[in-house]
Amino acid sequence: MSTSHVVTLAAVNVLAWPVIHVGFAWAGTQARADRFDPDSWLFRARGFERGGRIYEALFRVKSWKGLLPDGAAWFKSGFAKKGLARADAAYLDRFVVETCRGELVHWATLLAAGVFFLWNEAWVGWIMVAYAVLANLPCIIVQRYNRVRLVELIERREAQRGGA
């Protein structure tokens, strides 16, 4: 393989990732909110998550989640998820839906790593898969962590209102 071919492949790989990331993020912002049901198979809370405590126990997610970029800021229609801006029910419900949107975008981006096997040798494709996992799994963890905690908060508030 010639040096120019290697340089060309490296350039394609380096340029493909931002296109994939931004493309899926943009597509995610264009999808209607009612497409993201927090009770659906992909997004619903699992027993092993224990209200998000598993993510804190295994990954100490609270210590680093604030370091991740919030891609929503890149798009006019994006919903900032860096922190809670309000605590009203409508906002919390929307936040939950937006964690679903964010999670799906990161799953799609991670799965897109498979395209790198089309033009690279297998070992390079596996490096791209490793990158995809390292770049997207922390974001997926944070989306799930935030969602299960928000859902618990919403349920506690509803229970308090029902008992009051």
PDB file of C-alpha atoms in Angstrom:
ATOM      1  CA  MET A   1       0.000   0.000   0.000  1.00  0.00           C
ATOM      2  CA  SER A   2       1.475   3.330  -1.029  1.00  0.00           C
ATOM      3  CA  THR A   3       2.070   6.200   1.358  1.00  0.00           C
ATOM      4  CA  SER A   4      -0.413   8.395  -0.497  1.00  0.00           C
ATOM      5  CA  HIS A   5      -3.074   5.689  -0.176  1.00  0.00           C
ATOM      6  CA  VAL A   6      -2.448   5.429   3.581  1.00  0.00           C
ATOM      7  CA  VAL A   7      -2.647   9.221   3.952  1.00  0.00           C
ATOM      8  CA  THR A   8      -5.877   9.306   1.927  1.00  0.00           C
ATOM      9  CA  LEU A   9      -7.452   6.552   4.052  1.00  0.00           C
ATOM     10  CA  ALA A  10      -6.377   8.293   7.249  1.00  0.00           C
ATOM     11  CA  ALA A  11      -7.906  11.562   6.015  1.00  0.00           C
ATOM     12  CA  VAL A  12     -11.156   9.815   5.078  1.00  0.00           C
ATOM     13  CA  ASN A  13     -11.316   8.173   8.515  1.00  0.00           C
ATOM     14  CA  VAL A  14     -10.597  11.423  10.362  1.00  0.00           C
ATOM     15  CA  LEU A  15     -13.156  13.384   8.316  1.00  0.00           C
ATOM     16  CA  ALA A  16     -15.816  10.668   8.415  1.00  0.00           C
ATOM     17  CA  TRP A  17     -16.220  10.771  12.192  1.00  0.00           C
ATOM     18  CA  PRO A  18     -17.310  14.427  12.474  1.00  0.00           C
ATOM     19  CA  VAL A  19     -19.702  13.891   9.562  1.00  0.00           C
ATOM     20  CA  ILE A  20     -21.191  10.840  11.304  1.00  0.00           C
ATOM     21  CA  HIS A  21     -21.404  12.533  14.711  1.00  0.00           C
ATOM     22  CA  VAL A  22     -22.929  15.762  13.446  1.00  0.00           C
ATOM     23  CA  GLY A  23     -25.139  13.994  10.917  1.00  0.00           C
ATOM     24  CA  PHE A  24     -26.775  11.737  13.488  1.00  0.00           C
ATOM     25  CA  ALA A  25     -27.029  14.588  15.996  1.00  0.00           C
ATOM     26  CA  TRP A  26     -28.736  16.798  13.423  1.00  0.00           C
ATOM     27  CA  ALA A  27     -31.082  13.963  12.393  1.00  0.00           C
ATOM     28  CA  GLY A  28     -31.921  13.407  16.046  1.00  0.00           C
ATOM     29  CA  THR A  29     -32.912  17.038  16.500  1.00  0.00           C
ATOM     30  CA  GLN A  30     -35.198  16.802  13.470  1.00  0.00           C
ATOM     31  CA  ALA A  31     -37.191  13.837  14.789  1.00  0.00           C
ATOM     32  CA  ARG A  32     -40.467  14.615  16.534  1.00  0.00           C
ATOM     33  CA  ALA A  33     -40.376  14.311  20.312  1.00  0.00           C
ATOM     34  CA  ASP A  34     -43.254  11.807  20.296  1.00  0.00           C
ATOM     35  CA  ARG A  35     -40.886   9.336  18.582  1.00  0.00           C
ATOM     36  CA  PHE A  36     -38.972   8.964  21.854  1.00  0.00           C
ATOM     37  CA  ASP A  37     -41.035   7.019  24.352  1.00  0.00           C
ATOM     38  CA  PRO A  38     -39.173   6.592  27.655  1.00  0.00           C
ATOM     39  CA  ASP A  39     -41.213   3.412  28.296  1.00  0.00           C
ATOM     40  CA  SER A  40     -40.176   1.757  25.008  1.00  0.00           C
ATOM     41  CA  TRP A  41     -37.895  -1.270  24.931  1.00  0.00           C
ATOM     42  CA  LEU A  42     -34.686   0.673  24.307  1.00  0.00           C
ATOM     43  CA  PHE A  43     -35.238   3.494  26.772  1.00  0.00           C
ATOM     44  CA  ARG A  44     -37.141   2.022  29.722  1.00  0.00           C
ATOM     45  CA  ALA A  45     -35.348   1.623  33.020  1.00  0.00           C
ATOM     46  CA  ARG A  46     -33.939  -1.810  33.740  1.00  0.00           C
ATOM     47  CA  GLY A  47     -33.906  -3.383  37.191  1.00  0.00           C
ATOM     48  CA  PHE A  48     -30.122  -3.652  37.189  1.00  0.00           C
ATOM     49  CA  GLU A  49     -29.856   0.147  36.859  1.00  0.00           C
ATOM     50  CA  ARG A  50     -31.273   0.501  40.387  1.00  0.00           C
ATOM     51  CA  GLY A  51     -32.422   4.058  39.818  1.00  0.00           C
ATOM     52  CA  GLY A  52     -29.049   5.050  38.355  1.00  0.00           C
ATOM     53  CA  ARG A  53     -27.060   3.807  41.334  1.00  0.00           C
ATOM     54  CA  ILE A  54     -25.324   1.153  39.225  1.00  0.00           C
ATOM     55  CA  TYR A  55     -23.762   3.880  37.065  1.00  0.00           C
ATOM     56  CA  GLU A  56     -22.425   5.655  40.106  1.00  0.00           C
ATOM     57  CA  ALA A  57     -21.146   2.431  41.678  1.00  0.00           C
ATOM     58  CA  LEU A  58     -19.426   1.102  38.543  1.00  0.00           C
ATOM     59  CA  PHE A  59     -18.404   4.277  36.740  1.00  0.00           C
ATOM     60  CA  ARG A  60     -18.578   7.086  39.334  1.00  0.00           C
ATOM     61  CA  VAL A  61     -20.611   8.943  36.719  1.00  0.00           C
ATOM     62  CA  LYS A  62     -21.266  12.009  38.894  1.00  0.00           C
ATOM     63  CA  SER A  63     -17.549  12.804  38.974  1.00  0.00           C
ATOM     64  CA  TRP A  64     -17.148  13.116  35.182  1.00  0.00           C
ATOM     65  CA  LYS A  65     -20.540  13.581  33.535  1.00  0.00           C
ATOM     66  CA  GLY A  66     -20.180  17.369  33.613  1.00  0.00           C
ATOM     67  CA  LEU A  67     -17.032  17.109  31.484  1.00  0.00           C
ATOM     68  CA  LEU A  68     -18.884  15.706  28.483  1.00  0.00           C
ATOM     69  CA  PRO A  69     -19.887  18.153  25.755  1.00  0.00           C
ATOM     70  CA  ASP A  70     -23.580  18.819  25.222  1.00  0.00           C
ATOM     71  CA  GLY A  71     -24.110  18.533  21.476  1.00  0.00           C
ATOM     72  CA  ALA A  72     -27.539  20.149  21.743  1.00  0.00           C
ATOM     73  CA  ALA A  73     -25.846  23.532  21.851  1.00  0.00           C
ATOM     74  CA  TRP A  74     -24.717  23.040  18.244  1.00  0.00           C
ATOM     75  CA  PHE A  75     -28.277  23.165  16.921  1.00  0.00           C
ATOM     76  CA  LYS A  76     -30.893  25.883  17.191  1.00  0.00           C
ATOM     77  CA  SER A  77     -33.573  23.306  18.037  1.00  0.00           C
ATOM     78  CA  GLY A  78     -31.332  21.465  20.535  1.00  0.00           C
ATOM     79  CA  PHE A  79     -32.293  20.983  24.178  1.00  0.00           C
ATOM     80  CA  ALA A  80     -29.502  21.660  26.666  1.00  0.00           C
ATOM     81  CA  LYS A  81     -29.011  18.751  29.055  1.00  0.00           C
ATOM     82  CA  LYS A  82     -25.987  19.943  31.051  1.00  0.00           C
ATOM     83  CA  GLY A  83     -28.169  20.563  34.081  1.00  0.00           C
ATOM     84  CA  LEU A  84     -31.685  21.258  35.220  1.00  0.00           C
ATOM     85  CA  ALA A  85     -32.830  24.729  34.211  1.00  0.00           C
ATOM     86  CA  ARG A  86     -36.240  24.362  35.862  1.00  0.00           C
ATOM     87  CA  ALA A  87     -38.131  21.872  37.995  1.00  0.00           C
ATOM     88  CA  ASP A  88     -41.691  22.090  36.623  1.00  0.00           C
ATOM     89  CA  ALA A  89     -43.375  18.908  35.399  1.00  0.00           C
ATOM     90  CA  ALA A  90     -43.487  19.871  31.708  1.00  0.00           C
ATOM     91  CA  TYR A  91     -39.765  20.673  31.673  1.00  0.00           C
ATOM     92  CA  LEU A  92     -38.840  17.440  33.489  1.00  0.00           C
ATOM     93  CA  ASP A  93     -40.989  15.393  31.089  1.00  0.00           C
ATOM     94  CA  ARG A  94     -39.265  17.066  28.127  1.00  0.00           C
ATOM     95  CA  PHE A  95     -35.852  16.455  29.687  1.00  0.00           C
ATOM     96  CA  VAL A  96     -36.657  12.740  29.972  1.00  0.00           C
ATOM     97  CA  VAL A  97     -37.634  12.617  26.289  1.00  0.00           C
ATOM     98  CA  GLU A  98     -34.458  14.478  25.334  1.00  0.00           C
ATOM     99  CA  THR A  99     -32.326  11.910  27.168  1.00  0.00           C
ATOM    100  CA  CYS A 100     -33.973   9.290  24.944  1.00  0.00           C
ATOM    101  CA  ARG A 101     -33.156  11.347  21.864  1.00  0.00           C
ATOM    102  CA  GLY A 102     -29.542  11.759  22.993  1.00  0.00           C
ATOM    103  CA  GLU A 103     -29.162   8.083  23.805  1.00  0.00           C
ATOM    104  CA  LEU A 104     -30.492   7.014  20.411  1.00  0.00           C
ATOM    105  CA  VAL A 105     -28.136   9.406  18.616  1.00  0.00           C
ATOM    106  CA  HIS A 106     -25.175   7.930  20.478  1.00  0.00           C
ATOM    107  CA  TRP A 107     -26.267   4.329  19.819  1.00  0.00           C
ATOM    108  CA  ALA A 108     -26.626   5.146  16.104  1.00  0.00           C
ATOM    109  CA  THR A 109     -23.220   6.814  16.026  1.00  0.00           C
ATOM    110  CA  LEU A 110     -21.630   3.863  17.794  1.00  0.00           C
ATOM    111  CA  LEU A 111     -23.220   1.373  15.395  1.00  0.00           C
ATOM    112  CA  ALA A 112     -22.102   3.446  12.399  1.00  0.00           C
ATOM    113  CA  ALA A 113     -18.528   2.397  13.158  1.00  0.00           C
ATOM    114  CA  GLY A 114     -19.222  -0.658  11.038  1.00  0.00           C
ATOM    115  CA  VAL A 115     -18.948   1.430   7.866  1.00  0.00           C
ATOM    116  CA  PHE A 116     -15.206   1.823   8.439  1.00  0.00           C
ATOM    117  CA  PHE A 117     -14.752  -1.850   7.556  1.00  0.00           C
ATOM    118  CA  LEU A 118     -15.900  -1.021   4.005  1.00  0.00           C
ATOM    119  CA  TRP A 119     -12.703   0.828   3.061  1.00  0.00           C
ATOM    120  CA  ASN A 120     -10.186  -0.113   5.747  1.00  0.00           C
ATOM    121  CA  GLU A 121      -8.330  -3.232   6.660  1.00  0.00           C
ATOM    122  CA  ALA A 122     -10.008  -5.130   9.498  1.00  0.00           C
ATOM    123  CA  TRP A 123      -7.539  -3.977  12.153  1.00  0.00           C
ATOM    124  CA  VAL A 124      -8.252  -0.323  11.300  1.00  0.00           C
ATOM    125  CA  GLY A 125     -11.990  -1.042  11.386  1.00  0.00           C
ATOM    126  CA  TRP A 126     -11.592  -2.430  14.905  1.00  0.00           C
ATOM    127  CA  ILE A 127      -9.717   0.697  15.968  1.00  0.00           C
ATOM    128  CA  MET A 128     -12.676   2.732  14.671  1.00  0.00           C
ATOM    129  CA  VAL A 129     -15.058   0.521  16.654  1.00  0.00           C
ATOM    130  CA  ALA A 130     -12.935   1.072  19.780  1.00  0.00           C
ATOM    131  CA  TYR A 131     -13.067   4.827  19.179  1.00  0.00           C
ATOM    132  CA  ALA A 132     -16.853   4.674  18.724  1.00  0.00           C
ATOM    133  CA  VAL A 133     -17.272   2.798  21.998  1.00  0.00           C
ATOM    134  CA  LEU A 134     -14.992   5.187  23.901  1.00  0.00           C
ATOM    135  CA  ALA A 135     -16.649   8.268  22.407  1.00  0.00           C
ATOM    136  CA  ASN A 136     -20.287   7.182  22.747  1.00  0.00           C
ATOM    137  CA  LEU A 137     -20.641   4.765  25.656  1.00  0.00           C
ATOM    138  CA  PRO A 138     -19.957   7.449  28.300  1.00  0.00           C
ATOM    139  CA  CYS A 139     -22.682   9.602  26.710  1.00  0.00           C
ATOM    140  CA  ILE A 140     -25.125   6.679  26.667  1.00  0.00           C
ATOM    141  CA  ILE A 141     -24.356   5.985  30.331  1.00  0.00           C
ATOM    142  CA  VAL A 142     -25.003   9.631  31.258  1.00  0.00           C
ATOM    143  CA  GLN A 143     -28.288   9.727  29.306  1.00  0.00           C
ATOM    144  CA  ARG A 144     -29.520   6.573  31.048  1.00  0.00           C
ATOM    145  CA  TYR A 145     -28.277   7.750  34.446  1.00  0.00           C
ATOM    146  CA  ASN A 146     -30.029  11.094  34.101  1.00  0.00           C
ATOM    147  CA  ARG A 147     -33.236   9.559  32.741  1.00  0.00           C
ATOM    148  CA  VAL A 148     -33.743   6.970  35.479  1.00  0.00           C
ATOM    149  CA  ARG A 149     -33.069   9.611  38.124  1.00  0.00           C
ATOM    150  CA  LEU A 150     -35.455  12.087  36.497  1.00  0.00           C
ATOM    151  CA  VAL A 151     -38.182   9.454  36.181  1.00  0.00           C
ATOM    152  CA  GLU A 152     -37.799   8.629  39.894  1.00  0.00           C
ATOM    153  CA  LEU A 153     -38.066  12.336  40.729  1.00  0.00           C
ATOM    154  CA  ILE A 154     -41.200  12.710  38.600  1.00  0.00           C
ATOM    155  CA  GLU A 155     -42.762   9.606  40.183  1.00  0.00           C
ATOM    156  CA  ARG A 156     -41.979  10.852  43.724  1.00  0.00           C
ATOM    157  CA  ARG A 157     -43.597  14.210  42.958  1.00  0.00           C
ATOM    158  CA  GLU A 158     -46.662  12.542  41.488  1.00  0.00           C
ATOM    159  CA  ALA A 159     -46.958  10.289  44.540  1.00  0.00           C
ATOM    160  CA  GLN A 160     -46.690  13.304  46.842  1.00  0.00           C
ATOM    161  CA  ARG A 161     -49.400  15.126  44.917  1.00  0.00           C
ATOM    162  CA  GLY A 162     -51.613  12.066  44.989  1.00  0.00           C
ATOM    163  CA  GLY A 163     -51.162  11.670  48.734  1.00  0.00           C
ATOM    164  CA  ALA A 164     -51.600  15.335  49.544  1.00  0.00           C
TER     165      ALA A 164
END
